[in-house]
């Protein structure tokens, strides 16, 4: 390598210098690409690994993003301080020491069992601590690479822009997000993927150490300017204005808020989808790739106008077609992608404006990335620490839309001013008009009434915590009070309905009627035994508690304390439960059940935690069903509620039944809207031969408009493997829209 460097330093050796110059660029690019790939490969890997430890809540992803953004900011601080205040040889030795320490700790990227929470800790604080212990230093080391290598690149190749390396790093991040769910997750266990990542980190460390050693050797010879470069344009040495630095923070903060707010809003309030987080993050990264690759890709006037138009169209998707007498149904996929398109355009605008405000002088390169990463972390901090703890709903979605409209108007005003036209007053009016329309249509504080000529509907309760939002609404009919009811929502998913009429108050509704799989199972067990011990995992409105007799014992497991408050304050299924003993066990059901004494056995275990879009996978693994079986009586029942609009869970629980060597049946019940009964599907496991004979499987049937039977659904998918704590994949069980 010494000879190569000497030939590069020798002006007469231009041919050799050109060859080495080309290889040097490849080395820089490869190091940046691999580091970015590993940065975004470990995020879904470690987040999925710890997801079961916190009840499968989608807020785990938000907390994890907060951690990764904050550590990324810390890495950029390191890169800025080292590049500006340390001699080149000190930079080299310090970074080699960091690489060595991170390489040793990379072997422990998968957290050990000793780090599992007990269930009583603050979830966000525990997640941050757990991630810091398991992956903190390796991730910090990766985070330093992008800005530091780009700074070194500007020193080695003066006059060349390093921003394309940043675009390349985001391409690596983008490919990492795509490869995890479609290449690695369906084919490898989490622990094996952790080993792959560790080996990848060691490869990265070798590449980065090579670059570092090279820089160290160069520092002994002369200032770091290697290959003769073409005449560089004049670089401004003027100080950076405070206003410009503020934009370096505010613009990425808006983009980060757009990404997180869209993900949370869609997953909880529109249409959950298992790959939503990866799709949104992939589009977020794509805007970095587009804007930082070359200025020609970002047309600010067109993008700003598109942001204004799509934001208004999305918010007024119901009302605007009514103006023209149209009826438009976007469908689930259309709703998801319409939200993601608005997010993509807003991030494209924010990152495009950020790139336009980049420093021309390489001396400010690491400072630019430092403030940019701080802005990204601010978006995560706002959602994880402010919105989650102080907002009753996902108000950050409406705030993001208003901020996007505001930035769009500012960009259009600047474009108009550059063309010699003053449109400030017009665009201020546009902001007020569009912003007001969005607030009216989004209705974040529920100002608008949902009532009509038939009934009045009021929101009586709403709250939010780490596990999401819960709300209670009442519908009262003007002409028939016997139809009045109260409904419990978790996000937008119904988790219980109770009639307000005393004569109908004890009727089990929604997914829990006597004709449902769990209703038939409980009635059969009650016929056989004068006393039952029942476990219900997932409280909801407590509807299943209405089946209890005064000789039964009911244990109700619930992870979300706000659900417990709603079920006991706004519904009386649990307070009026007739069971001899009843107890609400707060915490993750699997962890709590694992702590039970061996002699605690249930006649019926009802699993009712899978109807939402964010399914707690850890309750569906082999290890979880081993716990259920351990606390199930020999003639007992496991009734899994597998109604889900996005996932076909039948093959998952069928594999578990086969693993346990236990009999099973499937029961689909059509909806009966007049009785507030929704269509539902249960998978019941038992060795009770009489039960299986009396209640054969009932699969969903399809009829034409004339009522003629068209066919019967076969819910099984033969290629779905047994889920374990270290292997599960949603790819094969997703339901097409």
XYZ file of C-alpha atoms in Angstrom:
737
model
C 0.000 0.000 0.000
C 2.945 2.315 0.687
C 4.124 2.087 -2.914
C 0.619 2.798 -4.153
C 0.351 5.871 -1.991
C 3.760 7.069 -3.094
C 2.809 6.648 -6.743
C -0.355 8.656 -6.077
C 1.724 11.394 -4.485
C 4.073 11.472 -7.489
C 2.693 13.744 -10.209
C 4.703 11.931 -12.873
C 2.940 8.653 -12.089
C -0.407 9.873 -13.424
C -1.520 6.473 -14.814
C -0.881 4.654 -11.561
C -2.448 7.492 -9.628
C -5.596 7.291 -11.729
C -5.930 3.542 -11.112
C -5.400 3.913 -7.384
C -7.697 6.911 -7.359
C -10.458 4.753 -8.840
C -9.877 1.968 -6.322
C -9.864 4.496 -3.501
C -13.254 5.825 -4.534
C -14.582 2.263 -4.627
C -13.206 1.631 -1.132
C -14.842 4.776 0.235
C -18.126 3.946 -1.458
C -18.127 0.297 -0.358
C -17.416 1.212 3.268
C -20.230 3.758 3.341
C -22.650 1.376 1.612
C -21.936 -1.581 3.941
C -22.186 0.580 7.062
C -25.567 1.949 5.964
C -26.816 -1.538 5.084
C -25.901 -2.831 8.545
C -27.415 0.251 10.207
C -30.822 -0.470 8.744
C -30.562 -4.252 8.834
C -30.186 -4.284 12.603
C -33.178 -1.995 13.210
C -35.925 -4.441 12.144
C -33.874 -7.391 13.437
C -33.481 -6.188 17.007
C -36.928 -4.542 17.091
C -38.630 -7.773 16.060
C -36.591 -9.737 18.585
C -37.679 -7.592 21.533
C -41.229 -6.976 20.248
C -42.669 -9.973 22.170
C -41.125 -8.701 25.395
C -43.443 -5.667 25.307
C -46.734 -7.266 24.375
C -46.281 -6.913 20.631
C -47.181 -3.199 20.812
C -46.366 -1.268 17.606
C -45.012 1.471 19.876
C -41.919 -0.727 20.234
C -40.997 0.379 16.712
C -41.472 4.042 17.660
C -39.308 3.671 20.779
C -36.685 1.781 18.784
C -36.653 4.528 16.146
C -36.142 7.068 18.923
C -33.125 5.099 20.157
C -31.605 4.695 16.709
C -32.120 8.370 15.835
C -30.536 9.505 19.106
C -27.537 7.193 18.698
C -27.211 8.359 15.096
C -27.068 11.916 16.415
C -24.399 10.845 18.910
C -22.371 9.285 16.093
C -22.577 12.503 14.110
C -21.430 14.490 17.156
C -18.409 12.185 17.396
C -17.641 12.565 13.686
C -17.869 16.354 13.909
C -15.657 16.670 16.993
C -13.046 14.198 15.784
C -12.764 15.678 12.303
C -12.478 19.264 13.548
C -10.540 19.027 16.787
C -8.265 15.986 16.456
C -5.112 15.589 14.397
C -5.369 13.078 11.533
C -3.276 10.472 13.348
C -5.409 10.910 16.498
C -8.514 10.479 14.370
C -7.104 7.229 13.017
C -6.071 5.682 16.339
C -9.278 6.745 18.066
C -11.457 5.320 15.310
C -9.531 2.041 15.178
C -10.051 1.672 18.944
C -13.778 2.333 18.464
C -13.956 -0.247 15.664
C -12.172 -2.853 17.796
C -14.476 -2.362 20.772
C -17.602 -2.402 18.621
C -16.445 -5.537 16.788
C -16.089 -7.368 20.103
C -19.551 -6.301 21.285
C -21.171 -7.056 17.921
C -21.204 -10.720 18.912
C -23.856 -9.897 21.541
C -26.265 -8.081 19.224
C -29.129 -10.450 20.145
C -30.166 -9.636 23.745
C -29.869 -12.369 26.346
C -32.734 -13.685 28.457
C -31.367 -11.779 31.449
C -32.411 -8.523 29.776
C -36.078 -9.498 29.552
C -38.380 -7.044 31.365
C -40.440 -8.218 34.286
C -43.461 -6.243 33.101
C -43.484 -3.541 35.782
C -40.977 -1.176 34.127
C -41.631 1.891 32.023
C -41.720 0.389 28.500
C -39.939 3.181 26.631
C -37.185 3.543 29.223
C -36.676 -0.223 29.298
C -36.490 -0.450 25.499
C -33.898 2.321 25.336
C -31.802 0.623 28.038
C -32.094 -2.795 26.412
C -31.062 -1.512 22.984
C -28.193 0.443 24.483
C -26.782 -2.623 26.204
C -27.190 -4.996 23.257
C -26.406 -2.937 20.172
C -25.426 0.524 21.422
C -21.683 0.673 20.663
C -21.770 -1.207 17.314
C -24.630 1.004 16.135
C -22.806 4.116 17.337
C -19.736 3.009 15.406
C -21.783 2.509 12.238
C -23.437 5.893 12.749
C -20.065 7.670 12.770
C -19.033 6.174 9.445
C -21.145 8.163 7.002
C -20.147 11.711 7.983
C -16.564 10.809 8.911
C -15.826 8.921 5.695
C -17.443 11.692 3.659
C -15.273 14.266 5.418
C -12.161 12.216 4.720
C -13.294 11.906 1.115
C -13.365 15.692 0.732
C -9.832 15.830 2.142
C -8.533 13.143 -0.187
C -10.356 14.424 -3.265
C -10.716 18.190 -2.930
C -13.250 19.703 -5.270
C -15.417 16.603 -5.422
C -18.834 16.498 -3.784
C -19.309 13.948 -1.003
C -23.107 14.183 -1.074
C -23.402 11.370 -3.588
C -21.822 9.125 -0.968
C -24.693 10.116 1.299
C -27.170 9.148 -1.416
C -25.303 5.842 -1.779
C -25.522 5.214 1.955
C -29.291 5.717 1.825
C -29.457 3.277 -1.079
C -27.740 0.731 1.179
C -30.275 1.467 3.914
C -33.131 1.088 1.442
C -31.858 -2.303 0.227
C -31.431 -3.445 3.852
C -35.086 -2.715 4.553
C -36.185 -4.652 1.474
C -33.954 -7.653 2.113
C -35.000 -8.181 5.734
C -38.711 -9.053 5.238
C -38.376 -10.697 1.836
C -35.018 -12.487 1.980
C -33.884 -13.055 5.552
C -37.039 -13.154 7.715
C -38.887 -15.891 5.749
C -35.843 -18.165 5.624
C -33.808 -17.764 8.800
C -34.323 -17.709 12.548
C -33.660 -14.462 14.372
C -30.580 -15.849 16.106
C -29.110 -16.952 12.761
C -29.799 -13.507 11.307
C -28.021 -12.058 14.336
C -24.962 -14.164 13.521
C -25.086 -13.008 9.896
C -25.199 -9.413 11.070
C -22.218 -9.956 13.360
C -20.142 -11.363 10.484
C -21.264 -8.436 8.327
C -20.122 -6.024 11.010
C -16.699 -7.646 11.120
C -16.424 -7.235 7.335
C -17.401 -3.598 7.701
C -14.856 -3.125 10.499
C -12.119 -4.520 8.232
C -13.109 -2.168 5.409
C -13.336 0.849 7.693
C -10.039 -0.017 9.391
C -8.384 -0.182 5.970
C -9.593 3.326 5.161
C -8.521 4.536 8.606
C -5.028 3.045 8.372
C -4.655 4.546 4.932
C -5.569 7.971 6.274
C -3.122 7.472 9.162
C -0.239 6.691 6.806
C -1.042 9.671 4.664
C -0.976 11.945 7.694
C 2.762 11.179 8.111
C 3.613 12.372 4.633
C 1.785 15.586 3.844
C -1.597 17.243 4.241
C -4.299 14.923 3.029
C -4.681 15.893 -0.600
C -3.993 12.897 -2.778
C -4.973 12.670 -6.378
C -4.598 15.774 -8.493
C -8.111 17.130 -8.843
C -9.702 19.250 -11.496
C -9.929 22.921 -10.761
C -12.354 23.231 -7.877
C -14.969 25.961 -7.782
C -14.502 28.756 -5.333
C -15.800 27.699 -1.923
C -17.376 30.233 0.351
C -15.645 30.739 3.664
C -18.366 32.956 5.091
C -19.814 31.861 8.432
C -23.087 29.941 8.434
C -26.029 32.088 9.510
C -28.128 31.005 12.483
C -31.249 30.925 10.309
C -29.599 28.405 8.030
C -28.581 26.186 10.921
C -32.159 26.287 12.214
C -33.328 25.019 8.824
C -30.833 22.139 9.118
C -32.778 21.074 12.233
C -36.345 22.010 11.314
C -36.501 20.401 7.872
C -35.324 16.897 8.897
C -37.490 17.193 12.027
C -40.523 17.709 9.780
C -39.531 14.720 7.624
C -39.013 12.539 10.699
C -42.377 13.633 12.100
C -43.966 12.849 8.732
C -42.577 9.316 8.749
C -43.468 8.473 12.351
C -46.843 10.240 12.393
C -47.921 8.562 9.149
C -46.867 5.134 10.376
C -48.693 5.526 13.689
C -51.784 7.104 12.147
C -52.194 4.485 9.428
C -51.459 1.495 11.651
C -53.879 2.588 14.373
C -56.566 4.615 12.621
C -56.745 3.606 8.971
C -55.570 0.173 7.890
C -52.833 -1.720 9.757
C -50.449 -3.768 7.674
C -47.501 -5.847 8.856
C -45.042 -4.286 6.405
C -46.215 -0.700 6.948
C -43.225 0.376 9.041
C -40.758 -0.933 6.463
C -42.693 0.546 3.527
C -42.849 3.980 5.174
C -39.183 3.945 6.193
C -38.199 2.774 2.722
C -40.011 5.721 1.115
C -38.455 8.052 3.688
C -34.981 6.845 2.714
C -35.821 7.044 -0.970
C -36.344 10.794 -0.629
C -32.781 11.090 0.706
C -31.491 9.087 -2.269
C -33.334 11.250 -4.784
C -32.560 14.664 -3.305
C -28.918 14.096 -2.333
C -27.888 12.358 -5.548
C -28.246 15.416 -7.807
C -30.140 18.746 -7.701
C -31.948 17.937 -10.932
C -34.199 15.365 -9.248
C -35.928 17.856 -6.955
C -38.211 20.380 -8.684
C -39.267 22.447 -5.706
C -42.230 24.289 -7.232
C -43.825 21.144 -8.618
C -43.209 19.151 -5.439
C -44.599 21.896 -3.188
C -47.725 22.174 -5.319
C -48.131 18.390 -5.253
C -47.882 18.420 -1.443
C -50.665 21.003 -1.157
C -52.943 19.211 -3.608
C -52.472 15.669 -2.274
C -52.802 16.780 1.346
C -56.149 18.425 0.687
C -57.377 15.544 -1.478
C -56.418 13.005 1.193
C -58.131 14.879 4.015
C -61.218 15.547 1.893
C -61.383 12.092 0.325
C -64.979 11.692 1.520
C -66.309 15.226 1.200
C -64.762 16.389 -2.077
C -66.298 13.596 -4.225
C -69.697 14.465 -2.688
C -69.432 17.942 -4.179
C -69.489 16.368 -7.630
C -72.010 13.641 -6.855
C -69.367 10.904 -6.920
C -68.895 7.889 -4.668
C -65.291 6.779 -4.379
C -64.101 3.756 -2.413
C -60.324 3.679 -2.041
C -60.200 0.262 -0.410
C -57.674 -0.748 2.236
C -54.634 -0.685 -0.068
C -55.714 2.619 -1.587
C -56.038 4.193 1.845
C -52.590 2.995 2.906
C -50.843 4.178 -0.216
C -52.643 7.519 -0.382
C -51.264 8.294 3.081
C -47.804 7.042 2.148
C -47.766 9.159 -1.020
C -48.492 12.308 1.003
C -45.709 11.340 3.412
C -43.295 10.680 0.535
C -43.967 14.049 -1.118
C -43.649 15.925 2.184
C -40.333 14.199 2.965
C -39.138 14.838 -0.598
C -39.889 18.534 -0.156
C -38.251 18.729 3.278
C -35.109 16.855 2.204
C -34.957 18.718 -1.098
C -35.010 22.034 0.748
C -32.418 20.673 3.160
C -30.098 19.756 0.283
C -30.494 23.245 -1.215
C -29.279 24.675 2.108
C -26.256 22.363 2.358
C -22.886 24.014 3.061
C -20.576 24.537 0.101
C -17.461 24.436 2.254
C -16.471 20.842 3.233
C -15.335 22.244 6.580
C -19.009 22.443 7.548
C -19.906 18.975 6.241
C -19.915 17.115 9.579
C -21.677 20.022 11.302
C -24.385 19.861 8.631
C -24.944 16.154 9.290
C -24.802 16.803 13.029
C -27.701 19.280 12.955
C -29.570 17.180 10.416
C -29.422 14.099 12.672
C -30.462 16.224 15.650
C -33.541 17.323 13.714
C -34.405 13.709 12.881
C -34.069 12.793 16.554
C -36.329 15.713 17.519
C -39.151 14.232 15.438
C -38.820 10.906 17.251
C -38.524 12.564 20.656
C -41.673 14.588 20.054
C -43.760 11.512 19.236
C -42.273 9.100 21.799
C -42.048 11.459 24.772
C -44.535 14.272 24.149
C -47.331 12.914 21.966
C -47.520 9.481 23.612
C -47.700 10.941 27.122
C -49.727 14.116 26.619
C -51.967 13.571 23.575
C -55.241 11.646 23.812
C -55.102 10.734 20.132
C -52.666 10.853 17.202
C -52.779 14.639 16.931
C -49.265 14.673 15.491
C -50.786 13.523 12.195
C -52.806 16.746 11.890
C -49.784 18.796 13.027
C -47.689 17.191 10.295
C -50.290 18.007 7.634
C -50.440 21.654 8.731
C -46.624 21.907 8.766
C -46.404 20.355 5.290
C -48.958 22.848 3.945
C -47.046 25.697 5.588
C -43.701 24.629 4.104
C -45.310 24.126 0.708
C -46.649 27.685 0.751
C -43.250 29.060 1.787
C -41.521 27.224 -1.065
C -44.063 28.479 -3.602
C -43.667 32.033 -2.267
C -39.886 31.815 -2.714
C -40.275 30.437 -6.225
C -42.665 33.246 -7.106
C -40.281 35.857 -5.649
C -37.411 34.409 -7.691
C -39.560 34.858 -10.807
C -40.293 38.480 -9.892
C -43.841 37.929 -8.605
C -45.054 38.725 -5.109
C -47.678 36.194 -4.020
C -47.153 36.301 -0.273
C -50.707 37.433 0.473
C -52.233 34.903 -1.886
C -50.223 32.029 -0.425
C -51.055 33.116 3.130
C -54.718 32.871 2.146
C -54.027 29.452 0.612
C -52.432 28.294 3.863
C -55.393 29.483 5.939
C -57.909 27.960 3.527
C -56.150 24.617 3.066
C -55.124 24.361 6.718
C -58.655 25.107 7.891
C -60.118 22.558 5.483
C -57.680 19.883 6.640
C -58.460 20.541 10.308
C -62.183 20.430 9.593
C -62.014 17.181 7.635
C -59.492 15.431 9.879
C -61.428 16.561 12.976
C -58.624 15.705 15.429
C -60.557 16.893 18.493
C -63.879 15.415 17.322
C -65.637 18.737 16.952
C -67.942 17.393 14.267
C -70.958 15.318 15.234
C -71.377 11.787 13.842
C -75.139 11.947 14.353
C -77.872 11.710 11.705
C -81.666 11.547 11.558
C -81.700 8.011 12.995
C -79.339 8.319 15.965
C -76.934 10.537 17.892
C -73.379 9.420 18.534
C -71.025 10.889 21.130
C -67.454 10.170 22.143
C -67.502 9.632 25.902
C -63.891 8.689 26.557
C -60.525 8.744 24.809
C -56.978 8.184 26.072
C -53.572 7.125 24.821
C -50.453 5.458 26.155
C -47.574 3.262 24.969
C -49.979 0.575 23.756
C -52.091 2.895 21.583
C -55.383 4.773 21.869
C -58.591 3.547 23.460
C -61.968 5.214 23.164
C -65.615 4.703 24.036
C -68.559 5.929 21.972
C -72.293 5.841 22.625
C -74.956 5.571 19.967
C -78.542 6.422 20.956
C -81.443 5.898 18.558
C -84.143 8.536 18.411
C -87.122 6.188 17.888
C -86.029 2.937 19.553
C -84.014 3.208 22.801
C -83.748 -0.606 23.015
C -81.165 -0.414 20.222
C -78.866 1.980 22.123
C -75.379 0.668 22.741
C -71.879 1.574 23.864
C -68.803 0.493 21.888
C -65.150 0.138 22.875
C -62.428 0.879 20.313
C -58.721 0.146 20.419
C -57.517 2.415 17.645
C -60.204 1.810 15.035
C -60.750 -1.861 15.918
C -63.946 -2.717 17.802
C -63.210 -4.667 20.978
C -66.654 -4.869 22.455
C -70.246 -3.631 22.266
C -72.775 -3.561 25.090
C -76.450 -2.715 24.812
C -77.660 -0.018 27.198
C -81.154 -1.513 27.512
C -81.259 -3.492 30.826
C -83.149 -6.327 29.120
C -80.364 -6.800 26.553
C -77.405 -5.700 28.645
C -76.124 -9.232 29.381
C -76.300 -10.410 25.781
C -72.827 -11.253 24.418
C -72.296 -9.334 21.181
C -69.685 -8.707 18.464
C -67.342 -11.728 18.299
C -68.572 -13.478 21.442
C -72.166 -14.581 20.846
C -73.362 -18.024 21.871
C -73.095 -19.113 18.240
C -69.418 -18.206 18.018
C -66.645 -20.737 18.508
C -65.861 -19.506 21.994
C -69.579 -19.301 22.913
C -70.166 -22.913 21.866
C -67.054 -24.008 23.740
C -67.987 -22.288 26.995
C -71.594 -23.571 26.851
C -70.397 -27.127 26.210
C -67.897 -26.977 29.075
C -70.580 -25.585 31.374
C -72.871 -28.510 30.491
C -70.168 -31.004 31.446
C -68.872 -29.435 34.639
C -70.603 -27.599 37.480
C -67.537 -25.423 37.976
C -64.989 -24.057 35.499
C -61.711 -22.215 35.738
C -61.367 -19.924 32.732
C -58.484 -17.761 31.477
C -59.239 -14.911 29.078
C -56.218 -13.330 27.377
C -57.230 -9.902 26.125
C -59.868 -8.079 28.159
C -61.536 -5.712 25.697
C -64.931 -4.699 27.068
C -65.012 -7.886 29.153
C -67.831 -9.463 27.121
C -66.728 -13.048 27.794
C -67.175 -12.420 31.522
C -70.953 -12.498 30.933
C -70.742 -16.309 30.539
C -69.534 -16.833 34.103
C -71.645 -18.647 36.702
C -71.411 -18.161 40.448
C -69.479 -21.460 40.675
C -66.809 -20.470 38.131
C -63.422 -18.790 38.509
C -62.302 -16.285 35.874
C -58.782 -14.902 35.340
C -58.713 -11.933 32.956
C -55.282 -11.082 31.508
C -54.660 -7.597 30.075
C -51.422 -5.765 29.285
C -52.841 -2.245 28.856
C -53.932 -0.496 32.077
C -56.139 1.890 30.117
C -58.151 -1.049 28.765
C -58.755 -2.159 32.340
C -59.979 1.335 33.215
C -62.367 1.391 30.250
C -63.699 -2.127 30.887
C -64.448 -1.402 34.542
C -65.648 2.195 34.244
C -67.661 2.338 31.017
C -68.896 -1.262 30.802
C -70.304 -3.491 33.526
C -69.527 -6.929 32.062
C -66.637 -7.338 34.494
C -68.074 -5.464 37.506
C -71.333 -7.477 37.224
C -69.563 -10.759 36.447
C -71.174 -13.557 38.489
C -67.998 -15.639 38.869
C -67.176 -16.965 42.316
C -63.737 -15.412 41.967
C -62.541 -13.040 39.299
C -59.248 -11.264 38.983
C -57.774 -8.944 36.406
C -54.093 -9.809 35.951
C -52.274 -6.755 34.595
C -49.236 -7.478 32.432
C -48.192 -9.551 29.461
C -50.347 -12.693 29.553
C -47.584 -15.046 28.478
C -45.141 -13.809 31.124
C -47.821 -13.846 33.821
C -49.038 -17.327 32.910
C -45.464 -18.635 32.895
C -45.159 -17.480 36.514
C -48.211 -19.486 37.667
C -47.721 -22.454 39.987
C -47.731 -25.811 38.225
C -51.015 -26.841 39.865
C -52.975 -23.968 38.254
C -54.972 -25.619 35.441
C -57.694 -24.100 33.290
C -60.731 -25.709 31.717
C -60.838 -23.061 28.991
C -58.146 -20.669 27.768
C -59.573 -18.010 25.421
C -56.949 -16.210 23.332
C -58.480 -12.910 22.258
C -55.586 -10.631 21.293
C -55.315 -11.039 17.517
C -58.141 -9.054 15.892
C -56.098 -5.886 15.342
C -53.483 -5.221 12.684
C -50.527 -5.413 15.090
C -50.706 -9.039 16.178
C -48.709 -10.015 19.320
C -46.721 -12.780 17.621
C -45.174 -13.955 20.888
C -48.628 -15.290 21.922
C -48.711 -17.522 18.817
C -45.336 -19.290 19.031
C -44.481 -22.842 20.037
C -43.075 -21.632 23.339
C -46.305 -19.752 24.116
C -48.518 -22.767 23.347
C -46.278 -24.955 25.489
C -47.133 -22.619 28.379
C -50.855 -22.777 27.584
C -50.747 -26.573 27.431
C -48.889 -26.760 30.727
C -51.743 -24.898 32.434
C -54.577 -26.639 30.572
C -56.506 -29.563 32.015
C -56.287 -32.804 29.986
C -59.851 -32.350 28.719
C -59.581 -28.564 28.463
C -59.985 -26.173 25.526
C -57.849 -23.506 23.897
C -60.127 -21.177 21.903
C -58.116 -18.796 19.711
C -59.996 -15.847 18.229
C -58.375 -15.510 14.789
C -60.693 -12.982 13.125
C -58.344 -10.630 11.300
C -58.794 -8.479 8.201
C -55.117 -8.537 7.282
C -53.713 -11.932 8.275
C -54.869 -15.523 7.832
C -53.934 -16.938 11.240
C -55.560 -20.338 10.657
C -52.399 -22.119 9.400
C -50.389 -20.624 12.275
C -52.611 -22.063 15.030
C -53.121 -25.293 13.056
C -49.355 -25.904 13.144
C -49.413 -25.308 16.888
C -52.221 -27.848 17.348
C -50.243 -30.387 15.337
C -47.165 -29.638 17.451
C -49.187 -30.264 20.641
C -50.757 -33.396 19.103
C -54.205 -32.133 20.042
C -57.519 -32.220 18.140
C -58.994 -29.065 16.677
C -61.902 -27.466 14.831
C -62.495 -24.221 12.963
C -65.675 -22.177 13.424
C -66.711 -19.280 11.196
C -69.838 -17.353 12.185
C -71.473 -14.853 9.772
C -72.388 -11.432 11.082
C -75.854 -10.448 12.309
C -75.844 -6.620 12.302
C -79.278 -6.282 13.900
C -77.962 -8.141 16.987
C -74.585 -6.349 16.893
C -72.864 -9.644 16.071
C -69.876 -9.394 13.760
C -68.548 -12.177 11.600
C -65.893 -14.051 13.528
C -63.603 -17.048 13.327
C -62.312 -19.249 16.141
C -59.848 -22.110 16.176
C -60.545 -24.463 19.088
C -58.045 -27.078 20.302
C -59.103 -29.962 22.542
C -58.838 -33.702 23.062
C -62.530 -33.930 23.954
C -63.773 -36.337 21.258
C -67.443 -35.742 22.080
C -67.042 -31.990 21.588
C -65.293 -32.445 18.248
C -68.036 -34.840 17.128
C -70.865 -32.532 18.205
C -69.249 -29.406 16.767
C -67.526 -30.121 13.446
C -65.575 -27.428 11.618
C -67.568 -24.701 9.877
C -65.656 -22.752 7.224
C -66.710 -19.538 5.555
C -69.159 -19.907 2.656
C -69.689 -17.593 -0.309
C -73.030 -16.889 -1.984
C -74.059 -15.068 -5.149
C -76.588 -12.157 -5.058
C -79.439 -14.669 -5.363
C -78.320 -16.591 -2.288
C -76.903 -19.550 -4.191
C -73.833 -21.179 -2.628
C -70.748 -20.462 -4.715
C -68.083 -22.171 -2.644
C -66.525 -22.793 0.757
C -63.252 -21.290 1.899
C -60.296 -23.525 2.709
C -58.370 -21.404 5.235
C -55.311 -23.638 5.331
C -51.974 -22.694 3.748
C -49.748 -25.767 3.616
C -46.364 -24.009 3.382
C -46.566 -22.065 6.670
C -43.963 -23.453 9.090
C -44.250 -23.734 12.863
C -43.768 -20.351 14.488
C -41.251 -20.156 17.319
C -39.800 -17.328 19.373
C -36.938 -17.181 16.860
C -38.846 -17.709 13.634
C -42.048 -16.191 12.312
C -42.914 -14.586 9.005
C -46.048 -12.701 8.020
C -45.307 -12.864 4.292
C -47.163 -16.111 3.660
C -50.272 -15.339 5.692
C -51.082 -11.821 4.486
C -54.582 -11.426 3.061
C -54.793 -9.627 -0.280
C -57.187 -6.690 -0.386
